[in-house]
């Protein structure tokens, strides 16, 4: 007699969801469906390199369907979740409805503009490939426009870049901007000196990279300054208009503003009717299940896990992976009639790069910075990238950039695909955006 | 006493314009400005591989500024040409006006929908990176949607792809579609069999690839059929609606239609007030100058050159390169007080690939097809690609695809960069597009 297979629904193909799916793959008692509104798994930690023209989108993104094609018990669906009914164990998507036995919520997070949603158009954030290529377009276009701008004042505005948010993403973006203008673009322009680019990194708190040891924060700040990045701490953006940002009582004129300041979890969370943490993540039990709904779990950036910890786990890839693996293993235990185990996170360390051949690494009491930290960063990122092809291509692009000081993906592509023979962004950009 | 430098204005950074610029580079008596509305030179012959998810945009595109940065007498400007006054030697762009001593028009061509401009939204053509990623999005999305479509009729519509136009682009697109559905996608789907995809190649004339020898056309047609592509010759599209195409008296239901049927030259041509050829290209003298305006030249797809030939030269890269080189050399001769020479085109041959490891090559009386033709195609394309990085990356991607039957750039990216947390194309696609 064969038992009915349990249906596991995984929402989201990021680090957490994909890890859970792989652990559950080929398990005979479980039928898995993984839903994502993208067809690809995105290696978020390198997304800033797409925005900064170092890598191509396909270098860091792999079709979820292709990653999981070897597991016969896994279905992949490109769809958008519309509603979740935890009580009746039902999920509605834009293409069909599902009943589940187990639900793993791994939908990640998006940007928070702290109530200023109108800032999004002015200051794009960095969560998707589309946003990364839009940032790339804006940054490269600013240099191109500065090249033929005759007013020195407007030229300065075009060569001023503001990055809001001093976490790892903001630091990596600002460092790459500094590096690009100093090394990559310096020789390509006739009428401007890209080295005179102003890059401002704005952080609301007293120091950048607050999750790192203060000493490493300081090293990162000095590394940024060497690349020509000005770091402003204790600085809050209070107003944003096309071409200018108000920070405290200062008004800075800048054509390009990038947002790396805050995240907010999926809008699904507030519709669930469950308890949410301070930044809207789902409060979870020790086994990552949602209180009152033992067959539903939340992991990664969507979960607020703090059992046995001084505070909730930060939303980084290593914890999402651990959580995805843990939930999947508990489901396998349960299928075998065993008890679930509580989740015990392991600190795998944190790292950030600051421009060329410089990084900071912190793992427990181990702290180091400089070239070897950068090598460690490099090895870890190549290792966690999915797929042989991507590893080879990314490693080659890095080696090539390192030797030539160039960037391989300096493309300005338009927003509208029907752009031939029509008014392009170049001419629109004559006026302020 | 130093003579005033002559100003050479090159409009367009494609094969012709870029070649002309490189030949003129570092010539002490000439100051060159090259204008393009894109920041990148695009290697058009491989654009279909971007559309078919085999290569990334940056693999076949290089910033014009970066290619030419070594030439001190060359300025690069990202701008759009608004008007050309041949009589007064003036060009207006959206950013500034130019006076020139010499003008080289190398603006290329765009699609012609033969008076049906409303077909563009339904059947994108393949001239720019934006169009290539849009085609990629539509093709991959069609498979994803077919995967969860319950009506067999609508599923068949989703798995029907029509390519209009049996020239090299149409043949290469259709071949790649056949190959992709047979080899790349076959194992990744659970509910559909991508091998059952219908690919229709529609050609108005009596045979595909009419510029090739009839025997090679026939081999190409048989090569396509092996990949599951149905070739319809003497077939004209008379009507196009979302989801269907009327061909003669047949109505075919297809979600995805690609356009590779006709080109029309730059809209600038008709405003010049000069004589144009049958498809609107500028009629040129034996030295490629525009009749009556000896200091203005037209080259590449923008020119209609037929001196000493049975008909006008076709719009292919090798002739654009030869013409760009020839005009530049004539300008250098003229600067040295020598006479201009007439242009004598040399037949470098034509080639086309049909799916995996099969191509046809024709050069003079030499004609061959099959694996070795494909190797020849591969070597020529790697050789003409610009940049070491691109050559290595493309060669690696091809080797990887050849061995694994995969495609490295299977990304569906949305049209709007602000796509996180919003209604995506997935749900819009529920209704007909």
mmCIF file of N, CA and C in Angstrom, chain B residues 21-75:
data_model
loop_
_atom_site.group_PDB
_atom_site.id
_atom_site.type_symbol
_atom_site.label_atom_id
_atom_site.label_comp_id
_atom_site.label_asym_id
_atom_site.label_seq_id
_atom_site.Cartn_x
_atom_site.Cartn_y
_atom_site.Cartn_z
ATOM 1 N N UNK B 21 36.748 55.077 -38.385
ATOM 2 C CA UNK B 21 37.382 55.799 -37.273
ATOM 3 C C UNK B 21 38.756 55.221 -36.965
ATOM 4 N N UNK B 22 38.855 53.884 -36.932
ATOM 5 C CA UNK B 22 40.133 53.264 -36.603
ATOM 6 C C UNK B 22 41.195 53.575 -37.653
ATOM 7 N N UNK B 23 40.798 53.608 -38.920
ATOM 8 C CA UNK B 23 41.776 53.913 -39.961
ATOM 9 C C UNK B 23 42.238 55.366 -39.844
ATOM 10 N N UNK B 24 41.305 56.238 -39.450
ATOM 11 C CA UNK B 24 41.665 57.658 -39.324
ATOM 12 C C UNK B 24 42.376 57.978 -38.008
ATOM 13 N N UNK B 25 42.355 57.010 -37.092
ATOM 14 C CA UNK B 25 42.917 57.244 -35.755
ATOM 15 C C UNK B 25 44.378 57.659 -35.801
ATOM 16 N N UNK B 26 44.713 58.659 -34.996
ATOM 17 C CA UNK B 26 46.079 59.181 -34.869
ATOM 18 C C UNK B 26 46.619 59.833 -36.149
ATOM 19 N N UNK B 27 45.749 60.087 -37.127
ATOM 20 C CA UNK B 27 46.220 60.814 -38.302
ATOM 21 C C UNK B 27 46.298 62.298 -37.941
ATOM 22 N N UNK B 28 47.478 62.871 -38.073
ATOM 23 C CA UNK B 28 47.724 64.196 -37.493
ATOM 24 C C UNK B 28 46.890 65.313 -38.119
ATOM 25 N N UNK B 29 46.494 65.157 -39.366
ATOM 26 C CA UNK B 29 45.792 66.262 -40.010
ATOM 27 C C UNK B 29 44.280 66.230 -39.847
ATOM 28 N N UNK B 30 43.759 65.193 -39.181
ATOM 29 C CA UNK B 30 42.311 65.035 -39.114
ATOM 30 C C UNK B 30 41.847 64.902 -37.667
ATOM 31 N N UNK B 31 40.774 65.624 -37.374
ATOM 32 C CA UNK B 31 40.131 65.525 -36.064
ATOM 33 C C UNK B 31 38.809 64.801 -36.287
ATOM 34 N N UNK B 32 38.614 63.691 -35.575
ATOM 35 C CA UNK B 32 37.453 62.840 -35.847
ATOM 36 C C UNK B 32 36.463 62.886 -34.694
ATOM 37 N N UNK B 33 35.187 63.005 -35.011
ATOM 38 C CA UNK B 33 34.143 62.832 -33.996
ATOM 39 C C UNK B 33 33.220 61.723 -34.473
ATOM 40 N N UNK B 34 33.018 60.746 -33.643
ATOM 41 C CA UNK B 34 32.089 59.663 -33.985
ATOM 42 C C UNK B 34 30.879 59.760 -33.062
ATOM 43 N N UNK B 35 29.711 59.799 -33.680
ATOM 44 C CA UNK B 35 28.463 59.973 -32.943
ATOM 45 C C UNK B 35 27.655 58.697 -33.053
ATOM 46 N N UNK B 36 27.134 58.246 -31.933
ATOM 47 C CA UNK B 36 26.192 57.121 -31.980
ATOM 48 C C UNK B 36 25.170 57.333 -30.881
ATOM 49 N N UNK B 37 23.962 56.858 -31.099
ATOM 50 C CA UNK B 37 22.970 57.006 -30.023
ATOM 51 C C UNK B 37 23.094 55.889 -29.005
ATOM 52 N N UNK B 38 23.945 54.905 -29.294
ATOM 53 C CA UNK B 38 24.271 53.870 -28.321
ATOM 54 C C UNK B 38 25.675 54.111 -27.832
ATOM 55 N N UNK B 39 25.962 53.676 -26.615
ATOM 56 C CA UNK B 39 27.346 53.802 -26.146
ATOM 57 C C UNK B 39 28.200 52.638 -26.624
ATOM 58 N N UNK B 40 27.581 51.660 -27.302
ATOM 59 C CA UNK B 40 28.331 50.459 -27.635
ATOM 60 C C UNK B 40 28.282 50.127 -29.117
ATOM 61 N N UNK B 41 29.361 49.538 -29.583
ATOM 62 C CA UNK B 41 29.378 48.878 -30.882
ATOM 63 C C UNK B 41 28.802 47.485 -30.688
ATOM 64 N N UNK B 42 27.886 47.128 -31.574
ATOM 65 C CA UNK B 42 27.205 45.843 -31.424
ATOM 66 C C UNK B 42 27.640 44.911 -32.539
ATOM 67 N N UNK B 43 28.024 43.702 -32.175
ATOM 68 C CA UNK B 43 28.405 42.704 -33.163
ATOM 69 C C UNK B 43 27.134 42.007 -33.648
ATOM 70 N N UNK B 44 26.464 42.678 -34.577
ATOM 71 C CA UNK B 44 25.157 42.220 -35.084
ATOM 72 C C UNK B 44 25.084 40.745 -35.483
ATOM 73 N N UNK B 45 26.112 40.185 -36.147
ATOM 74 C CA UNK B 45 25.950 38.795 -36.621
ATOM 75 C C UNK B 45 25.655 37.788 -35.506
ATOM 76 N N UNK B 46 25.999 38.127 -34.255
ATOM 77 C CA UNK B 46 25.701 37.185 -33.171
ATOM 78 C C UNK B 46 24.506 37.620 -32.319
ATOM 79 N N UNK B 47 23.804 38.649 -32.765
ATOM 80 C CA UNK B 47 22.687 39.143 -31.962
ATOM 81 C C UNK B 47 21.610 38.067 -31.773
ATOM 82 N N UNK B 48 21.428 37.228 -32.782
ATOM 83 C CA UNK B 48 20.403 36.186 -32.635
ATOM 84 C C UNK B 48 20.739 35.240 -31.489
ATOM 85 N N UNK B 49 22.023 35.119 -31.141
ATOM 86 C CA UNK B 49 22.394 34.242 -30.023
ATOM 87 C C UNK B 49 22.025 34.862 -28.669
ATOM 88 N N UNK B 50 21.953 36.196 -28.616
ATOM 89 C CA UNK B 50 21.441 36.843 -27.404
ATOM 90 C C UNK B 50 19.936 36.585 -27.311
ATOM 91 N N UNK B 51 19.248 36.738 -28.434
ATOM 92 C CA UNK B 51 17.800 36.507 -28.448
ATOM 93 C C UNK B 51 17.469 35.065 -28.085
ATOM 94 N N UNK B 52 18.370 34.141 -28.401
ATOM 95 C CA UNK B 52 18.130 32.729 -28.153
ATOM 96 C C UNK B 52 18.842 32.240 -26.891
ATOM 97 N N UNK B 53 19.190 33.166 -25.989
ATOM 98 C CA UNK B 53 19.669 32.844 -24.646
ATOM 99 C C UNK B 53 21.025 32.150 -24.608
ATOM 100 N N UNK B 54 21.771 32.200 -25.711
ATOM 101 C CA UNK B 54 23.076 31.539 -25.714
ATOM 102 C C UNK B 54 24.178 32.477 -25.218
ATOM 103 N N UNK B 55 24.051 33.757 -25.511
ATOM 104 C CA UNK B 55 25.069 34.721 -25.107
ATOM 105 C C UNK B 55 24.419 35.874 -24.344
ATOM 106 N N UNK B 56 25.245 36.586 -23.556
ATOM 107 C CA UNK B 56 24.775 37.781 -22.860
ATOM 108 C C UNK B 56 25.019 39.010 -23.733
ATOM 109 N N UNK B 57 24.203 40.057 -23.543
ATOM 110 C CA UNK B 57 24.434 41.289 -24.316
ATOM 111 C C UNK B 57 25.891 41.756 -24.282
ATOM 112 N N UNK B 58 26.515 41.756 -23.117
ATOM 113 C CA UNK B 58 27.877 42.296 -23.029
ATOM 114 C C UNK B 58 28.900 41.420 -23.756
ATOM 115 N N UNK B 59 28.528 40.183 -24.099
ATOM 116 C CA UNK B 59 29.468 39.321 -24.822
ATOM 117 C C UNK B 59 29.696 39.807 -26.248
ATOM 118 N N UNK B 60 28.721 40.525 -26.796
ATOM 119 C CA UNK B 60 28.834 40.924 -28.202
ATOM 120 C C UNK B 60 28.767 42.445 -28.370
ATOM 121 N N UNK B 61 28.937 43.175 -27.282
ATOM 122 C CA UNK B 61 28.876 44.632 -27.369
ATOM 123 C C UNK B 61 30.007 45.234 -26.545
ATOM 124 N N UNK B 62 30.666 46.234 -27.113
ATOM 125 C CA UNK B 62 31.803 46.869 -26.446
ATOM 126 C C UNK B 62 31.599 48.378 -26.518
ATOM 127 N N UNK B 63 31.899 49.127 -25.450
ATOM 128 C CA UNK B 63 31.728 50.579 -25.526
ATOM 129 C C UNK B 63 32.601 51.168 -26.646
ATOM 130 N N UNK B 64 32.014 51.985 -27.495
ATOM 131 C CA UNK B 64 32.752 52.619 -28.591
ATOM 132 C C UNK B 64 33.896 53.448 -28.008
ATOM 133 N N UNK B 65 33.604 54.141 -26.930
ATOM 134 C CA UNK B 65 34.588 54.964 -26.247
ATOM 135 C C UNK B 65 35.812 54.157 -25.817
ATOM 136 N N UNK B 66 35.551 52.949 -25.392
ATOM 137 C CA UNK B 66 36.634 52.108 -24.911
ATOM 138 C C UNK B 66 37.451 51.531 -26.083
ATOM 139 N N UNK B 67 36.782 51.204 -27.183
ATOM 140 C CA UNK B 67 37.497 50.690 -28.360
ATOM 141 C C UNK B 67 38.449 51.758 -28.896
ATOM 142 N N UNK B 68 38.012 53.021 -28.871
ATOM 143 C CA UNK B 68 38.755 54.088 -29.539
ATOM 144 C C UNK B 68 39.572 54.949 -28.589
ATOM 145 N N UNK B 69 39.687 54.530 -27.316
ATOM 146 C CA UNK B 69 40.311 55.447 -26.355
ATOM 147 C C UNK B 69 41.785 55.722 -26.651
ATOM 148 N N UNK B 70 42.426 54.840 -27.418
ATOM 149 C CA UNK B 70 43.849 55.028 -27.699
ATOM 150 C C UNK B 70 44.159 56.083 -28.769
ATOM 151 N N UNK B 71 43.140 56.520 -29.497
ATOM 152 C CA UNK B 71 43.373 57.480 -30.581
ATOM 153 C C UNK B 71 43.129 58.892 -30.081
ATOM 154 N N UNK B 72 44.164 59.684 -30.073
ATOM 155 C CA UNK B 72 44.060 61.012 -29.471
ATOM 156 C C UNK B 72 43.220 61.975 -30.308
ATOM 157 N N UNK B 73 43.079 61.694 -31.599
ATOM 158 C CA UNK B 73 42.323 62.617 -32.458
ATOM 159 C C UNK B 73 40.851 62.231 -32.605
ATOM 160 N N UNK B 74 40.406 61.268 -31.791
ATOM 161 C CA UNK B 74 39.010 60.828 -31.922
ATOM 162 C C UNK B 74 38.185 61.199 -30.690
ATOM 163 N N UNK B 75 37.073 61.870 -30.930
ATOM 164 C CA UNK B 75 36.084 62.141 -29.901
ATOM 165 C C UNK B 75 34.901 61.213 -30.103
#
